Coordinates of C-alpha atoms in Angstrom, one line a residue:
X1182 CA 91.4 148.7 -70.9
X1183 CA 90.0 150.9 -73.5
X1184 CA 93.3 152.8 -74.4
X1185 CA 95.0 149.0 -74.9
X1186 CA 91.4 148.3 -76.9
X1187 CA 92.2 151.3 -78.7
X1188 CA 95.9 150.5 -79.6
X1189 CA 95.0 146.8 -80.7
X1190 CA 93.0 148.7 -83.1
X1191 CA 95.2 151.8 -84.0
X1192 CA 97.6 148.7 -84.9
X1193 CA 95.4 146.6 -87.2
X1194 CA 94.7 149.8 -89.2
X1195 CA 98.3 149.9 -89.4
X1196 CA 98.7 146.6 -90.7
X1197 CA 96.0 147.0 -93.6
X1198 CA 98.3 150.0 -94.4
X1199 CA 101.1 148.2 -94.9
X1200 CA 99.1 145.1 -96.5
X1201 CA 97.8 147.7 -99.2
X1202 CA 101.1 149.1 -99.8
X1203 CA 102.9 145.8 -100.2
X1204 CA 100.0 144.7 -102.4
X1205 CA 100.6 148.2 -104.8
X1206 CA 104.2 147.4 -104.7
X1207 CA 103.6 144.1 -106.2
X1208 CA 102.2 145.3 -108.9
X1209 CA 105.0 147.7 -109.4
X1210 CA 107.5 144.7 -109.1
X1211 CA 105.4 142.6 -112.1
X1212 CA 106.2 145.5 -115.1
X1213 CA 110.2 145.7 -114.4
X1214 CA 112.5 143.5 -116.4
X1215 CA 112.4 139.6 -115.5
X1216 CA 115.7 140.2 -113.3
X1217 CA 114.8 140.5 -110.1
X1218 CA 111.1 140.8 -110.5
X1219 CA 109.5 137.3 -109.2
X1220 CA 111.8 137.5 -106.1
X1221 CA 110.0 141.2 -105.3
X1222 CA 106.8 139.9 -106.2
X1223 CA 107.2 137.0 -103.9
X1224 CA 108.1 139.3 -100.9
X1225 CA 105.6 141.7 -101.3
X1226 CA 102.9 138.7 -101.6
X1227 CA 104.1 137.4 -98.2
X1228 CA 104.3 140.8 -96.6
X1229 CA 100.8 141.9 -97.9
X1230 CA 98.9 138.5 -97.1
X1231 CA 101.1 138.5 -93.4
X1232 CA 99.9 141.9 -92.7
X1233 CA 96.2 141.5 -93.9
X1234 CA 96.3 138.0 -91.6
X1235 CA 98.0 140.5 -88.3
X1236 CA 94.8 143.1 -89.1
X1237 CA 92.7 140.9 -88.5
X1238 CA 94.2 139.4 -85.4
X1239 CA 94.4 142.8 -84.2
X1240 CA 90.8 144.0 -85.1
X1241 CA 89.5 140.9 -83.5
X1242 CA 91.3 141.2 -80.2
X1243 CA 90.9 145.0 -80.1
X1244 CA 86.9 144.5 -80.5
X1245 CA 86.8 141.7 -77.9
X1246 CA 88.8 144.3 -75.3
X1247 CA 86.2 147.3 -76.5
X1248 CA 83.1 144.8 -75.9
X1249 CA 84.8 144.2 -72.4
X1250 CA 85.0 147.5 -71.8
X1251 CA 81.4 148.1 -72.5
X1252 CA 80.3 145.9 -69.4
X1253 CA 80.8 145.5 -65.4
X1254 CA 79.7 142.9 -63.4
X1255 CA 78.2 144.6 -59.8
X1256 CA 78.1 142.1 -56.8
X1257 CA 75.6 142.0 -54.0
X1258 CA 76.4 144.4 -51.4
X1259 CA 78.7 146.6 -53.7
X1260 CA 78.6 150.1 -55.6
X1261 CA 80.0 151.7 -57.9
X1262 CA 80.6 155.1 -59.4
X1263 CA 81.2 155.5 -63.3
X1264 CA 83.9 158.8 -64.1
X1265 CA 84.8 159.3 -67.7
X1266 CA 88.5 159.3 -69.0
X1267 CA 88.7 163.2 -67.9
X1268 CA 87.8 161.9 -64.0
X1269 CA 84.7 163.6 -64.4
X1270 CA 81.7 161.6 -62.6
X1271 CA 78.8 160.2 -64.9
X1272 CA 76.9 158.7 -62.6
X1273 CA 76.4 155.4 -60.2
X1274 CA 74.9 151.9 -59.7
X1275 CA 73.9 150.0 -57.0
X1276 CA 71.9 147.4 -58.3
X1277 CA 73.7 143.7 -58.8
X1278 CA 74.3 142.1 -62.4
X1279 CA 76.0 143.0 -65.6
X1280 CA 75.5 146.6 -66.7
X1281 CA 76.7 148.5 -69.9
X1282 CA 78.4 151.8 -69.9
X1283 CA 80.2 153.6 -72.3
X1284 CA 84.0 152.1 -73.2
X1285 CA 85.7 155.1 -71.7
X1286 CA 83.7 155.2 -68.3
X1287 CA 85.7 153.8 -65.5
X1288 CA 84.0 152.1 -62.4
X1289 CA 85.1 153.1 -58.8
X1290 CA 83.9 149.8 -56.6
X1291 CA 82.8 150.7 -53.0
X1292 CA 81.6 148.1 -50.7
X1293 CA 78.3 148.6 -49.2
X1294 CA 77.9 145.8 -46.9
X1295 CA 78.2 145.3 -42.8
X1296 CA 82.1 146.0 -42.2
X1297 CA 83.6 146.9 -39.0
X1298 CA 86.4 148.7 -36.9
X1299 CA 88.0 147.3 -34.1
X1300 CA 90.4 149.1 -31.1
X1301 CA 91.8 146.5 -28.7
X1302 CA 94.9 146.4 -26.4
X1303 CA 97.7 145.8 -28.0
X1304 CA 98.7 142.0 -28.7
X1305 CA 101.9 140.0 -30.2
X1306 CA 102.9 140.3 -33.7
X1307 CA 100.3 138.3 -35.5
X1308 CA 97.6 137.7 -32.6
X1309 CA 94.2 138.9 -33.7
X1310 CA 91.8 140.4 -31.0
X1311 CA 89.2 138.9 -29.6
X1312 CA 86.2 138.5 -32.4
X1313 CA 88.4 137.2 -35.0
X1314 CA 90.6 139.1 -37.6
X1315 CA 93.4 141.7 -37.0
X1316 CA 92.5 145.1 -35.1
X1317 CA 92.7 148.2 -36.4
X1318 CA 94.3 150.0 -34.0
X1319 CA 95.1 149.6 -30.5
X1320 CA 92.9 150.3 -27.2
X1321 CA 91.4 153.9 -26.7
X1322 CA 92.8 155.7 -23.8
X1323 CA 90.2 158.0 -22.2
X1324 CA 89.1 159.7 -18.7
X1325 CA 85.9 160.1 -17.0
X1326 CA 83.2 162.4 -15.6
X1327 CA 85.8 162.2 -12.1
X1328 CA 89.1 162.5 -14.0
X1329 CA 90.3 158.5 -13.5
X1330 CA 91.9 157.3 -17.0
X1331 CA 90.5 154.3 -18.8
X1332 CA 91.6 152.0 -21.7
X1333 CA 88.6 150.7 -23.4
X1334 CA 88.5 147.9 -26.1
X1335 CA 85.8 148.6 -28.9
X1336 CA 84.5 146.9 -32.0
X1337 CA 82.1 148.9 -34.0
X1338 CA 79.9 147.8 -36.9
X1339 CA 78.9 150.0 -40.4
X1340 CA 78.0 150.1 -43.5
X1341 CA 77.7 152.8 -46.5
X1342 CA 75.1 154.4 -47.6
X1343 CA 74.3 153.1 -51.8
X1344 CA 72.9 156.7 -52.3
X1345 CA 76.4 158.3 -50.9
X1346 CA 78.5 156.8 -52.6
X1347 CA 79.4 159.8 -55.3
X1348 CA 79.7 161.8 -52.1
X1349 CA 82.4 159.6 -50.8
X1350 CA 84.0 159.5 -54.0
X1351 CA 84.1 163.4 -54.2
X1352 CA 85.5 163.4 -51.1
X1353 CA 87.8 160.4 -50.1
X1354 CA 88.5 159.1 -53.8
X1355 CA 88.1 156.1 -52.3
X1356 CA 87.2 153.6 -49.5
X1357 CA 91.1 153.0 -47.9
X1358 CA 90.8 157.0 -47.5
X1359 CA 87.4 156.9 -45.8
X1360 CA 88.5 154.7 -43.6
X1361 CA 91.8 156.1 -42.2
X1362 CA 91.0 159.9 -42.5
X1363 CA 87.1 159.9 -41.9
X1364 CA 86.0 156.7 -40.2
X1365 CA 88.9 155.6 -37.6
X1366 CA 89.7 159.3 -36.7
X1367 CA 85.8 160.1 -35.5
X1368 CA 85.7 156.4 -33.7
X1369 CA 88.7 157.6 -32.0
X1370 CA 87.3 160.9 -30.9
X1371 CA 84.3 159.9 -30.2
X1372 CA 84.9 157.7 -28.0
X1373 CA 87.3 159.7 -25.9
X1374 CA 84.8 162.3 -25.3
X1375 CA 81.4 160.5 -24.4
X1376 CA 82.9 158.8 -21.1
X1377 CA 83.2 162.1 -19.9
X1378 CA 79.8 162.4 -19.1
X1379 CA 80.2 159.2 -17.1
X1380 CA 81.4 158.8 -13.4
X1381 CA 83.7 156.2 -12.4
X1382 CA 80.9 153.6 -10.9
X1383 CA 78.8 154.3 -14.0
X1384 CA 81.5 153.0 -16.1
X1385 CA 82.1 149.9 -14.2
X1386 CA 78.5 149.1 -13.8
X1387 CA 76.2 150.4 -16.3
X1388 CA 77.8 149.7 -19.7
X1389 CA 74.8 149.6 -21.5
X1390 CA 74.7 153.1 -21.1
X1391 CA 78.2 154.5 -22.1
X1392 CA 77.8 151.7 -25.2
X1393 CA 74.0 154.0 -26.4
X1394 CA 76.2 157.1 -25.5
X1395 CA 78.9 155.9 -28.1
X1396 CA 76.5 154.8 -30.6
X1397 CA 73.9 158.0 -30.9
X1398 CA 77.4 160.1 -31.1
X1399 CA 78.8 158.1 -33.7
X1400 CA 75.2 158.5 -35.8
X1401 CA 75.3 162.2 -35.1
X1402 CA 78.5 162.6 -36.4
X1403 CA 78.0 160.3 -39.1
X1404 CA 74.7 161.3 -40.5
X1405 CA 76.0 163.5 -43.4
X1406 CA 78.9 161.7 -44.5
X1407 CA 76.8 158.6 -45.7
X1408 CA 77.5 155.9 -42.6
X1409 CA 75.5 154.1 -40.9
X1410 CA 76.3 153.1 -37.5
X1411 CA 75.3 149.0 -37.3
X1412 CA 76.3 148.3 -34.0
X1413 CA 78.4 149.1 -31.0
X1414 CA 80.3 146.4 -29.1
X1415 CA 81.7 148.0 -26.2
X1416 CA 84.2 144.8 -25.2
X1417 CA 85.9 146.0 -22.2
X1418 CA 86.5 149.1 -20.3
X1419 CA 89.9 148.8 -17.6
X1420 CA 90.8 151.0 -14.9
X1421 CA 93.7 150.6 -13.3
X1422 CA 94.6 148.3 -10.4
X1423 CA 93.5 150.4 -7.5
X1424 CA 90.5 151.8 -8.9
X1425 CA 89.5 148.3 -9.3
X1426 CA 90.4 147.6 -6.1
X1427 CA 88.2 150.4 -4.3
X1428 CA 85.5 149.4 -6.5
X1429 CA 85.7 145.7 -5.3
X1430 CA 85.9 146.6 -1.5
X1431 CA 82.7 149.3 -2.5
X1432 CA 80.6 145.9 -3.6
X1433 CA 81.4 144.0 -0.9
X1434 CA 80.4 146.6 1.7
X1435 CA 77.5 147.0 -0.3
X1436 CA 76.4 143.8 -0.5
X1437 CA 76.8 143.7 3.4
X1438 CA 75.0 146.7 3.7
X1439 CA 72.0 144.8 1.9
X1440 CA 72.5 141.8 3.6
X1441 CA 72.2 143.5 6.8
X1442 CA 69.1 145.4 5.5
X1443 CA 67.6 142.4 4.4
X1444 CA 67.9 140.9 7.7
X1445 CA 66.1 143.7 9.4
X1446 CA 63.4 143.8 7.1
X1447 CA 63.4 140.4 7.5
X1448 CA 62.8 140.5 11.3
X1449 CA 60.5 143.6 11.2
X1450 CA 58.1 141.6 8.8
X1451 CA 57.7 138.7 11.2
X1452 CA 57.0 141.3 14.0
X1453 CA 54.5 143.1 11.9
X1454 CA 52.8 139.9 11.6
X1455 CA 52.7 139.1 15.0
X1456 CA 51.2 142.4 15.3
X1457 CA 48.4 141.5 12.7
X1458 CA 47.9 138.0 14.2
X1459 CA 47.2 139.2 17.5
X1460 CA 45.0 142.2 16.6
X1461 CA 43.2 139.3 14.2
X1462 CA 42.8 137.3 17.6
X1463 CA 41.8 139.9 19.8
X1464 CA 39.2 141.4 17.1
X1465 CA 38.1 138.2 17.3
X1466 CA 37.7 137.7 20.9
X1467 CA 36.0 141.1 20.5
X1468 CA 33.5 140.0 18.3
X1469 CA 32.8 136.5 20.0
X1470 CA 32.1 138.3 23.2
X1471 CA 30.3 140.7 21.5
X1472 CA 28.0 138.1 20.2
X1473 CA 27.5 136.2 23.5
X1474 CA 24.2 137.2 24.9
X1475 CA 22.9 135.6 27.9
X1476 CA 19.9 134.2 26.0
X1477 CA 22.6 132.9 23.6
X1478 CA 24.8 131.7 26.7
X1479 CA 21.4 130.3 28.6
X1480 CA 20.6 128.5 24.7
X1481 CA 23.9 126.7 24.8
X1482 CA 23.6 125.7 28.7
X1483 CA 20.3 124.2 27.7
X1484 CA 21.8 122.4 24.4
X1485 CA 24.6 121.2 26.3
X1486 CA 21.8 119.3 28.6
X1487 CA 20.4 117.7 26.1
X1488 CA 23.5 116.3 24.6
X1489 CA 24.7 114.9 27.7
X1490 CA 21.3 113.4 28.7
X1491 CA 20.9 112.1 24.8
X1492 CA 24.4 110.6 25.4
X1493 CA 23.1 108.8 28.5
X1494 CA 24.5 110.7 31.5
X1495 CA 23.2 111.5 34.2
X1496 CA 23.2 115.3 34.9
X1497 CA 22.4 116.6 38.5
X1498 CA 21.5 120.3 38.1
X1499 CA 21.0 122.5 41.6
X1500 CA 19.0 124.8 41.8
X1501 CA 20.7 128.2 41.1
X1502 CA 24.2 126.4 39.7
X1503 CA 24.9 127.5 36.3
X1504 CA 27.6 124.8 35.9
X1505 CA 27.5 121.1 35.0
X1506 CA 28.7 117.7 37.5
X1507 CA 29.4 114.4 35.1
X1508 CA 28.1 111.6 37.6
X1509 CA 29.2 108.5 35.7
X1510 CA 26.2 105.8 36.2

């Protein structure tokens, strides 16, 4: 924009050029002889008031490009770096708004917001995968701590680093570049090599954990080259037919194995409180016949005789029996 600013003007100083010199060579025209002259005069008046009329057309709309060229308007969530006309870098923004630089600085844009990678299997022409959007590149092949191949389906999330992106420029030129040399090659790599320290069951069952793996790898790898790692959205991890297979009948005798257990724990709970209820019953016992005295006995016989006699009975009591005969009156 400011070489075309430049020309606009580089042509309205050529048009006052021609405007002064068809202006002098009216004057020239007005001393000849009459033949001829008015007809010069006339065509050097047209020529010098069209070509003042195109200067200022040009100066105007040369001006108006220079002006634009002056500005750039920075979104949220963007960067950008300024380079001169040599290429050489002048410096960056990363605040949002209009901002001046000089007409001959260029603006490299670099989006700084969430954006994301995605692997998946691979699909029919014009299918996306399965959070929307087209993928990336298709699933990641890789093998375990115990050899068995995988193909694992991955989304992850990042975003650039405002402060890194002359960095990026020095390095990649641009984001398209970043993305296919720096960013897609290490997701790739990485995650071929972190579910090697994974066993097969640990792959099928704790995914939280190969997902972490992937993520603190990814931010290792990543935490000079001005990325941050957002997220990790580890979709699906598939093993082939018989390993799934094994791992199915492996659960199910599991699960037997605990039901089983759980059944004999169940039954060795209720014996253990059997146990406890009948050492409760003979403590007991223990401590009522511990606390049976004879006075206490002889107290009760007596109490007993009083409540039947209060009650009206009639209570026969021979000499020497211990016992009690009802004789209903």
């Amino acid at each position: 924009m400011f070489i075309v600013s430049l020309l606009f003007l580089l042509a309205g100083v050529i048009a006052l050029i021609v405007a002064a010199s068809n202006a002098k060579a009216r004057v020239v025209a007005a001393g000849e002889t009459p033949n001829g002259s008015a007809f010069r005069r006339g065509t050097n008046v047209i020529i010098s008031r069209a070509a003042r009329w195109a200067a200022v057309v040009l100066f105007v709309i040369g001006a108006t490009l220079l002006a634009f060229t002056s500005f750039f308007r920075q979104d949220v969530g963007q960067a950008n770096v300024l380079r001169d006309w040599t290429g050489a870098i002048v410096g960056y923004e990363t605040a949002p708004g209009l901002h001046w630089k000089a007409p001959w600085v260029d603006t490299v844009t670099f989006d700084v917001r969430n954006q994301r990678a995605v692997f998946v299997t691979e699909q029919s022409f014009g299918e996306g995968d399965n959070i929307g959007g087209a993928p990336d590149g298709p699933q990641i092949t890789v093998q375990d701590a115990e050899g068995v191949t995988a193909n694992i389906d991955i989304a992850i999330r990042y975003s650039l680093d405002p402060d890194s992106v002359i960095d990026i420029y020095s390095a990649y030129y641009n984001e398209e570049n970043l993305r296919t040399r720096l960013i897609f090659n290490d997701i790739r790599s990485v995650v071929r090599s972190v579910p090697g320290r994974f066993d097969t069951l640990e792959m099928l069952t704790d995914r939280d954990s190969v997902q972490n793996a992937i993520l603190e790898a990814l931010e290792r790898r990543w935490e000079d080259d001005g990325i941050i790692v957002e997220d990790v959205a580890l979709q699906e991890i598939r093993y082939g037919e018989s390993v799934t297979a094994a791992y199915a009948a492996a659960q199910e005798a599991q699960i037997n194995v605990q039901t089983e257990q759980a059944k004999l724990e169940a039954v060795q709970i209720s014996a253990q409180q059997k146990v406890v209820q009948a050492q409760a019953e003979a403590d007991a016992n223990a401590i009522l016949n511990a606390s049976l005295t004879p006075a206490i006995l002889q107290q009760r016989y007596l109490d007993t005789l009083k409540e039947l006699a209060a009650a009206g009975n009639l209570v026969i009591v021979p000499e020497g029996f211990s016992g009690l005969v009802n004789v209903a009156r």
